[in-house]
Amino acid sequence: MFLGAVGSLTSVGTLAYTTREPVETLEIRVWLSRGAAAYDGVGERIREYLERICDLEYWTLECSVGGTVDVSTEDGARVTSSGEWPLMLAAGAVGAHAVTPVADVNLLVTDGQMRRTPTGYGLPHVASVGGARHVASLESFDDLLSRPAANAERGIVPKEPATRSMQVLVHEIGHALGLDHEHGISFRDGNAIVATPMLSSYAWNGDADVERSACGRSYPEPADGPRKLSLAFSSCARRELAAYSGSRVG
Ligand SMILES: [Zn+2]
């Protein structure tokens, strides 16, 4: 089903991108499932965070909220892996559906569970993630980063359901831009171990394809100190993003 969906996506051709020079404008559009839209202000909260996290020096960020869509599941991974969300975007691109995709990242946020992986899914230009109820409970970006346990300069925040859900959301956006898990790192900050978005909780749970970082450093051994999250892409991931040219990075 999954490969079939991607096959039809390609044959529709509407989301096929030619290689271009590094983009000047990066477009991210966020849609909400019915379940996610039930939380007041969740779309604007996500946009506020993305405008801080994804506003890198390589591009001008255009982040918009596309509205609410009807999908058959609130499962943040399955809605993409089943082909439903990619096909809806493909239909929208040819005017056969009300969703209007943008060139770079089309993210659907659902109210899917965030306890068991997979909690989201990212393909080139297409991503989805659960956790709307957690994200809706986030304070403003500035308030979060000014908490005593946070480090504003490095984008480090405590690991909680809300911050973790936002980090997974950023992780899936990274996949949509062509980043892989190996573009994430973990590092020490005091006695804490911090994971960046592309490594995410693989820093603690292990994963076969992230035994080594592509970023030229090994991961610190998981230790007993507190676990924290960075909402900022690692410098290695940012180097990859600098080369993003509208198809995949690298
Ligand atoms: Zn991933």
mmCIF file of C-alpha atoms and ligand atoms in Angstrom:
data_model
loop_
_atom_site.group_PDB
_atom_site.id
_atom_site.type_symbol
_atom_site.label_atom_id
_atom_site.label_comp_id
_atom_site.label_asym_id
_atom_site.label_seq_id
_atom_site.Cartn_x
_atom_site.Cartn_y
_atom_site.Cartn_z
ATOM 1 C CA MET A 1 0.000 0.000 0.000
ATOM 2 C CA PHE A 2 2.745 2.356 1.020
ATOM 3 C CA LEU A 3 4.932 1.829 -2.041
ATOM 4 C CA GLY A 4 1.885 1.869 -4.255
ATOM 5 C CA ALA A 5 0.880 5.208 -2.865
ATOM 6 C CA VAL A 6 4.290 6.662 -3.431
ATOM 7 C CA GLY A 7 4.288 5.230 -6.948
ATOM 8 C CA SER A 8 1.043 6.978 -7.800
ATOM 9 C CA LEU A 9 2.346 10.123 -6.178
ATOM 10 C CA THR A 10 5.311 10.072 -8.526
ATOM 11 C CA SER A 11 3.214 9.234 -11.562
ATOM 12 C CA VAL A 12 0.855 12.106 -10.840
ATOM 13 C CA GLY A 13 4.031 14.112 -11.113
ATOM 14 C CA THR A 14 2.647 17.073 -9.273
ATOM 15 C CA LEU A 15 5.020 16.788 -6.375
ATOM 16 C CA ALA A 16 8.033 15.976 -8.511
ATOM 17 C CA TYR A 17 10.670 18.589 -8.055
ATOM 18 C CA THR A 18 13.523 19.458 -10.279
ATOM 19 C CA THR A 19 16.839 20.270 -8.701
ATOM 20 C CA ARG A 20 17.307 23.954 -8.315
ATOM 21 C CA GLU A 21 19.753 26.234 -6.639
ATOM 22 C CA PRO A 22 19.535 26.369 -2.858
ATOM 23 C CA VAL A 23 16.113 27.752 -2.076
ATOM 24 C CA GLU A 24 15.624 31.385 -1.150
ATOM 25 C CA THR A 25 12.237 30.836 0.428
ATOM 26 C CA LEU A 26 11.407 27.749 2.450
ATOM 27 C CA GLU A 27 7.704 27.002 2.609
ATOM 28 C CA ILE A 28 6.223 24.964 5.449
ATOM 29 C CA ARG A 29 2.460 24.472 5.719
ATOM 30 C CA VAL A 30 0.813 22.815 8.703
ATOM 31 C CA TRP A 31 -2.608 21.159 8.628
ATOM 32 C CA LEU A 32 -4.572 19.781 11.551
ATOM 33 C CA SER A 33 -6.667 16.635 11.756
ATOM 34 C CA ARG A 34 -10.133 16.978 13.320
ATOM 35 C CA GLY A 35 -8.726 15.614 16.569
ATOM 36 C CA ALA A 36 -5.842 18.091 16.589
ATOM 37 C CA ALA A 37 -8.085 21.029 15.664
ATOM 38 C CA ALA A 38 -10.097 20.421 18.843
ATOM 39 C CA TYR A 39 -7.299 22.094 20.851
ATOM 40 C CA ASP A 40 -7.525 25.868 20.807
ATOM 41 C CA GLY A 41 -4.567 27.659 19.299
ATOM 42 C CA VAL A 42 -2.557 24.554 18.455
ATOM 43 C CA GLY A 43 -1.914 25.603 14.842
ATOM 44 C CA GLU A 44 -0.657 29.025 15.873
ATOM 45 C CA ARG A 45 1.498 27.519 18.643
ATOM 46 C CA ILE A 46 3.160 25.194 16.132
ATOM 47 C CA ARG A 47 3.698 28.072 13.721
ATOM 48 C CA GLU A 48 5.251 30.189 16.475
ATOM 49 C CA TYR A 49 7.742 27.411 17.313
ATOM 50 C CA LEU A 50 8.583 26.640 13.699
ATOM 51 C CA GLU A 51 9.203 30.301 12.979
ATOM 52 C CA ARG A 52 11.920 30.186 15.614
ATOM 53 C CA ILE A 53 13.298 26.695 14.972
ATOM 54 C CA CYS A 54 13.271 26.632 11.159
ATOM 55 C CA ASP A 55 14.155 30.254 10.487
ATOM 56 C CA LEU A 56 17.734 29.505 9.443
ATOM 57 C CA GLU A 57 20.070 31.893 7.701
ATOM 58 C CA TYR A 58 19.850 30.002 4.387
ATOM 59 C CA TRP A 59 16.321 31.033 3.532
ATOM 60 C CA THR A 60 13.344 33.201 4.285
ATOM 61 C CA LEU A 61 10.815 31.016 6.041
ATOM 62 C CA GLU A 62 7.168 31.124 5.034
ATOM 63 C CA CYS A 63 5.223 29.098 7.544
ATOM 64 C CA SER A 64 1.444 28.897 7.193
ATOM 65 C CA VAL A 65 -1.454 26.971 8.673
ATOM 66 C CA GLY A 66 -3.463 25.226 5.974
ATOM 67 C CA GLY A 67 -6.531 24.442 8.062
ATOM 68 C CA THR A 68 -8.318 21.288 9.114
ATOM 69 C CA VAL A 69 -8.472 18.112 7.044
ATOM 70 C CA ASP A 70 -10.604 15.010 7.373
ATOM 71 C CA VAL A 71 -8.462 11.897 7.566
ATOM 72 C CA SER A 72 -9.458 8.360 8.483
ATOM 73 C CA THR A 73 -7.056 8.013 11.415
ATOM 74 C CA GLU A 74 -5.458 10.104 14.147
ATOM 75 C CA ASP A 75 -2.385 7.840 13.980
ATOM 76 C CA GLY A 76 0.424 10.295 13.217
ATOM 77 C CA ALA A 77 2.553 7.721 11.398
ATOM 78 C CA ARG A 78 -0.051 5.606 9.633
ATOM 79 C CA VAL A 79 -1.802 8.552 8.014
ATOM 80 C CA THR A 80 1.333 8.988 5.887
ATOM 81 C CA SER A 81 2.715 5.434 5.722
ATOM 82 C CA SER A 82 -0.666 4.192 4.430
ATOM 83 C CA GLY A 83 -0.482 6.740 1.624
ATOM 84 C CA GLU A 84 -3.556 8.681 2.718
ATOM 85 C CA TRP A 85 -1.893 12.019 3.426
ATOM 86 C CA PRO A 86 0.561 11.885 0.465
ATOM 87 C CA LEU A 87 -2.315 11.088 -1.908
ATOM 88 C CA MET A 88 -4.450 13.888 -0.492
ATOM 89 C CA LEU A 89 -1.595 16.307 -1.201
ATOM 90 C CA ALA A 90 -1.148 14.913 -4.694
ATOM 91 C CA ALA A 91 -4.861 15.387 -5.342
ATOM 92 C CA GLY A 92 -4.681 18.888 -3.902
ATOM 93 C CA ALA A 93 -1.806 19.760 -6.196
ATOM 94 C CA VAL A 94 -3.993 19.111 -9.230
ATOM 95 C CA GLY A 95 -6.996 20.865 -7.749
ATOM 96 C CA ALA A 96 -8.884 17.654 -6.959
ATOM 97 C CA HIS A 97 -8.800 18.295 -3.237
ATOM 98 C CA ALA A 98 -9.082 21.392 -1.096
ATOM 99 C CA VAL A 99 -5.589 21.039 0.379
ATOM 100 C CA THR A 100 -3.031 23.185 -1.427
ATOM 101 C CA PRO A 101 0.479 21.836 -0.914
ATOM 102 C CA VAL A 102 3.538 24.056 -0.708
ATOM 103 C CA ALA A 103 6.913 23.353 -2.290
ATOM 104 C CA ASP A 104 8.931 22.223 0.704
ATOM 105 C CA VAL A 105 7.183 20.752 3.751
ATOM 106 C CA ASN A 106 3.540 19.694 4.052
ATOM 107 C CA LEU A 107 2.982 18.625 7.661
ATOM 108 C CA LEU A 108 -0.194 17.088 9.041
ATOM 109 C CA VAL A 109 -0.495 17.196 12.832
ATOM 110 C CA THR A 110 -2.891 14.731 14.435
ATOM 111 C CA ASP A 111 -3.841 13.875 17.986
ATOM 112 C CA GLY A 112 -2.164 10.476 17.679
ATOM 113 C CA GLN A 113 -0.414 8.836 20.631
ATOM 114 C CA MET A 114 3.245 9.628 21.339
ATOM 115 C CA ARG A 115 4.187 6.724 23.622
ATOM 116 C CA ARG A 116 5.042 3.981 21.153
ATOM 117 C CA THR A 117 7.001 4.494 17.950
ATOM 118 C CA PRO A 118 6.243 5.179 15.207
ATOM 119 C CA THR A 119 4.561 8.416 16.249
ATOM 120 C CA GLY A 120 5.124 10.225 12.976
ATOM 121 C CA TYR A 121 6.418 9.750 9.463
ATOM 122 C CA GLY A 122 8.385 11.871 7.032
ATOM 123 C CA LEU A 123 8.927 11.495 3.295
ATOM 124 C CA PRO A 124 10.411 14.102 0.975
ATOM 125 C CA HIS A 125 8.056 17.110 1.264
ATOM 126 C CA VAL A 126 5.423 15.152 3.194
ATOM 127 C CA ALA A 127 5.240 14.550 6.934
ATOM 128 C CA SER A 128 2.797 13.791 9.708
ATOM 129 C CA VAL A 129 3.015 13.526 13.454
ATOM 130 C CA GLY A 130 0.738 12.953 16.435
ATOM 131 C CA GLY A 131 0.794 14.668 19.800
ATOM 132 C CA ALA A 132 -1.482 17.678 19.257
ATOM 133 C CA ARG A 133 -2.754 17.540 22.847
ATOM 134 C CA HIS A 134 0.813 17.791 24.178
ATOM 135 C CA VAL A 135 1.873 20.527 21.769
ATOM 136 C CA ALA A 136 -1.262 22.490 22.668
ATOM 137 C CA SER A 137 -0.095 22.598 26.280
ATOM 138 C CA LEU A 138 3.251 24.249 25.442
ATOM 139 C CA GLU A 139 3.915 27.717 26.776
ATOM 140 C CA SER A 140 5.289 30.291 24.354
ATOM 141 C CA PHE A 141 8.714 29.575 22.860
ATOM 142 C CA ASP A 142 10.318 32.411 24.834
ATOM 143 C CA ASP A 143 8.739 31.316 28.123
ATOM 144 C CA LEU A 144 9.913 27.737 27.575
ATOM 145 C CA LEU A 145 13.473 28.808 26.767
ATOM 146 C CA SER A 146 13.626 31.080 29.809
ATOM 147 C CA ARG A 147 12.841 28.259 32.237
ATOM 148 C CA PRO A 148 15.711 27.611 34.693
ATOM 149 C CA ALA A 149 16.270 24.100 33.253
ATOM 150 C CA ALA A 150 16.505 25.453 29.712
ATOM 151 C CA ASN A 151 19.480 26.861 27.817
ATOM 152 C CA ALA A 152 18.201 29.457 25.373
ATOM 153 C CA GLU A 153 21.453 29.785 23.475
ATOM 154 C CA ARG A 154 21.583 26.086 22.587
ATOM 155 C CA GLY A 155 17.835 25.569 22.352
ATOM 156 C CA ILE A 156 17.914 23.048 25.226
ATOM 157 C CA VAL A 157 14.700 22.275 27.067
ATOM 158 C CA PRO A 158 13.627 19.699 29.657
ATOM 159 C CA LYS A 159 12.276 16.403 28.298
ATOM 160 C CA GLU A 160 8.519 16.346 28.867
ATOM 161 C CA PRO A 161 5.613 15.063 26.776
ATOM 162 C CA ALA A 162 5.011 18.535 25.311
ATOM 163 C CA THR A 163 8.636 19.306 24.454
ATOM 164 C CA ARG A 164 9.212 15.781 23.182
ATOM 165 C CA SER A 165 6.160 16.010 20.911
ATOM 166 C CA MET A 166 7.431 19.293 19.499
ATOM 167 C CA GLN A 167 10.864 17.746 18.939
ATOM 168 C CA VAL A 168 9.322 14.792 17.076
ATOM 169 C CA LEU A 169 7.366 17.280 14.966
ATOM 170 C CA VAL A 170 10.652 19.000 14.056
ATOM 171 C CA HIS A 171 12.215 15.554 13.441
ATOM 172 C CA GLU A 172 9.561 14.715 10.832
ATOM 173 C CA ILE A 173 10.064 18.112 9.180
ATOM 174 C CA GLY A 174 13.766 17.229 9.015
ATOM 175 C CA HIS A 175 12.903 13.995 7.199
ATOM 176 C CA ALA A 176 10.671 15.962 4.806
ATOM 177 C CA LEU A 177 13.716 18.082 3.974
ATOM 178 C CA GLY A 178 15.855 14.976 3.447
ATOM 179 C CA LEU A 179 17.618 14.665 6.797
ATOM 180 C CA ASP A 180 18.220 11.257 8.390
ATOM 181 C CA HIS A 181 18.729 10.076 11.948
ATOM 182 C CA GLU A 182 22.494 10.145 11.465
ATOM 183 C CA HIS A 183 22.269 13.942 11.203
ATOM 184 C CA GLY A 184 21.328 14.060 14.854
ATOM 185 C CA ILE A 185 23.726 14.117 17.745
ATOM 186 C CA SER A 186 23.646 13.814 21.481
ATOM 187 C CA PHE A 187 25.956 15.735 23.746
ATOM 188 C CA ARG A 188 26.524 16.551 27.366
ATOM 189 C CA ASP A 189 25.304 19.753 28.928
ATOM 190 C CA GLY A 190 26.434 19.669 32.524
ATOM 191 C CA ASN A 191 25.331 16.263 33.798
ATOM 192 C CA ALA A 192 22.503 16.035 31.278
ATOM 193 C CA ILE A 193 22.538 14.189 27.970
ATOM 194 C CA VAL A 194 20.917 16.257 25.258
ATOM 195 C CA ALA A 195 19.530 14.858 21.992
ATOM 196 C CA THR A 196 19.003 17.023 18.921
ATOM 197 C CA PRO A 197 15.845 16.634 16.781
ATOM 198 C CA MET A 198 17.110 14.106 14.220
ATOM 199 C CA LEU A 199 18.510 11.744 16.874
ATOM 200 C CA SER A 200 15.577 12.305 19.212
ATOM 201 C CA SER A 201 14.861 9.512 21.685
ATOM 202 C CA TYR A 202 17.120 7.133 19.740
ATOM 203 C CA ALA A 203 19.775 8.715 21.974
ATOM 204 C CA TRP A 204 18.369 6.607 24.803
ATOM 205 C CA ASN A 205 16.482 3.786 23.186
ATOM 206 C CA GLY A 206 19.049 2.775 20.610
ATOM 207 C CA ASP A 207 18.367 2.129 16.971
ATOM 208 C CA ALA A 208 20.235 -0.016 14.489
ATOM 209 C CA ASP A 209 20.711 2.727 11.920
ATOM 210 C CA VAL A 210 22.109 5.315 14.312
ATOM 211 C CA GLU A 211 25.084 3.547 15.797
ATOM 212 C CA ARG A 212 27.288 6.292 14.513
ATOM 213 C CA SER A 213 26.592 9.890 13.761
ATOM 214 C CA ALA A 214 27.295 11.319 10.312
ATOM 215 C CA CYS A 215 28.374 14.396 12.164
ATOM 216 C CA GLY A 216 31.880 13.186 12.856
ATOM 217 C CA ARG A 217 31.457 12.446 16.520
ATOM 218 C CA SER A 218 30.334 9.525 18.581
ATOM 219 C CA TYR A 219 27.423 9.682 20.959
ATOM 220 C CA PRO A 220 28.145 9.925 24.659
ATOM 221 C CA GLU A 221 27.140 6.789 26.555
ATOM 222 C CA PRO A 222 23.640 7.134 27.924
ATOM 223 C CA ALA A 223 24.143 8.038 31.563
ATOM 224 C CA ASP A 224 22.157 8.515 34.699
ATOM 225 C CA GLY A 225 21.884 12.293 34.432
ATOM 226 C CA PRO A 226 18.723 14.029 33.281
ATOM 227 C CA ARG A 227 17.629 13.709 29.679
ATOM 228 C CA LYS A 228 17.107 16.922 27.824
ATOM 229 C CA LEU A 229 16.165 17.860 24.312
ATOM 230 C CA SER A 230 17.480 20.420 21.915
ATOM 231 C CA LEU A 231 14.886 21.962 19.644
ATOM 232 C CA ALA A 232 17.664 23.244 17.383
ATOM 233 C CA PHE A 233 19.043 21.158 14.516
ATOM 234 C CA SER A 234 22.657 20.091 15.072
ATOM 235 C CA SER A 235 25.298 22.076 13.201
ATOM 236 C CA CYS A 236 25.810 19.006 11.019
ATOM 237 C CA ALA A 237 22.092 18.898 10.141
ATOM 238 C CA ARG A 238 22.216 22.621 9.421
ATOM 239 C CA ARG A 239 25.121 22.096 7.019
ATOM 240 C CA GLU A 240 22.952 19.587 5.153
ATOM 241 C CA LEU A 241 20.027 21.994 5.154
ATOM 242 C CA ALA A 242 22.242 24.711 3.694
ATOM 243 C CA ALA A 243 22.541 22.488 0.610
ATOM 244 C CA TYR A 244 18.780 21.831 0.406
ATOM 245 C CA SER A 245 17.816 22.714 -3.127
ATOM 246 C CA GLY A 246 14.138 21.860 -3.232
ATOM 247 C CA SER A 247 14.490 18.135 -3.699
ATOM 248 C CA ARG A 248 16.548 16.439 -1.057
ATOM 249 C CA VAL A 249 19.554 17.756 0.757
ATOM 250 C CA GLY A 250 23.009 16.501 -0.150
HETATM 251 ZN ZN ZN B 1 12.905 9.440 11.992
#
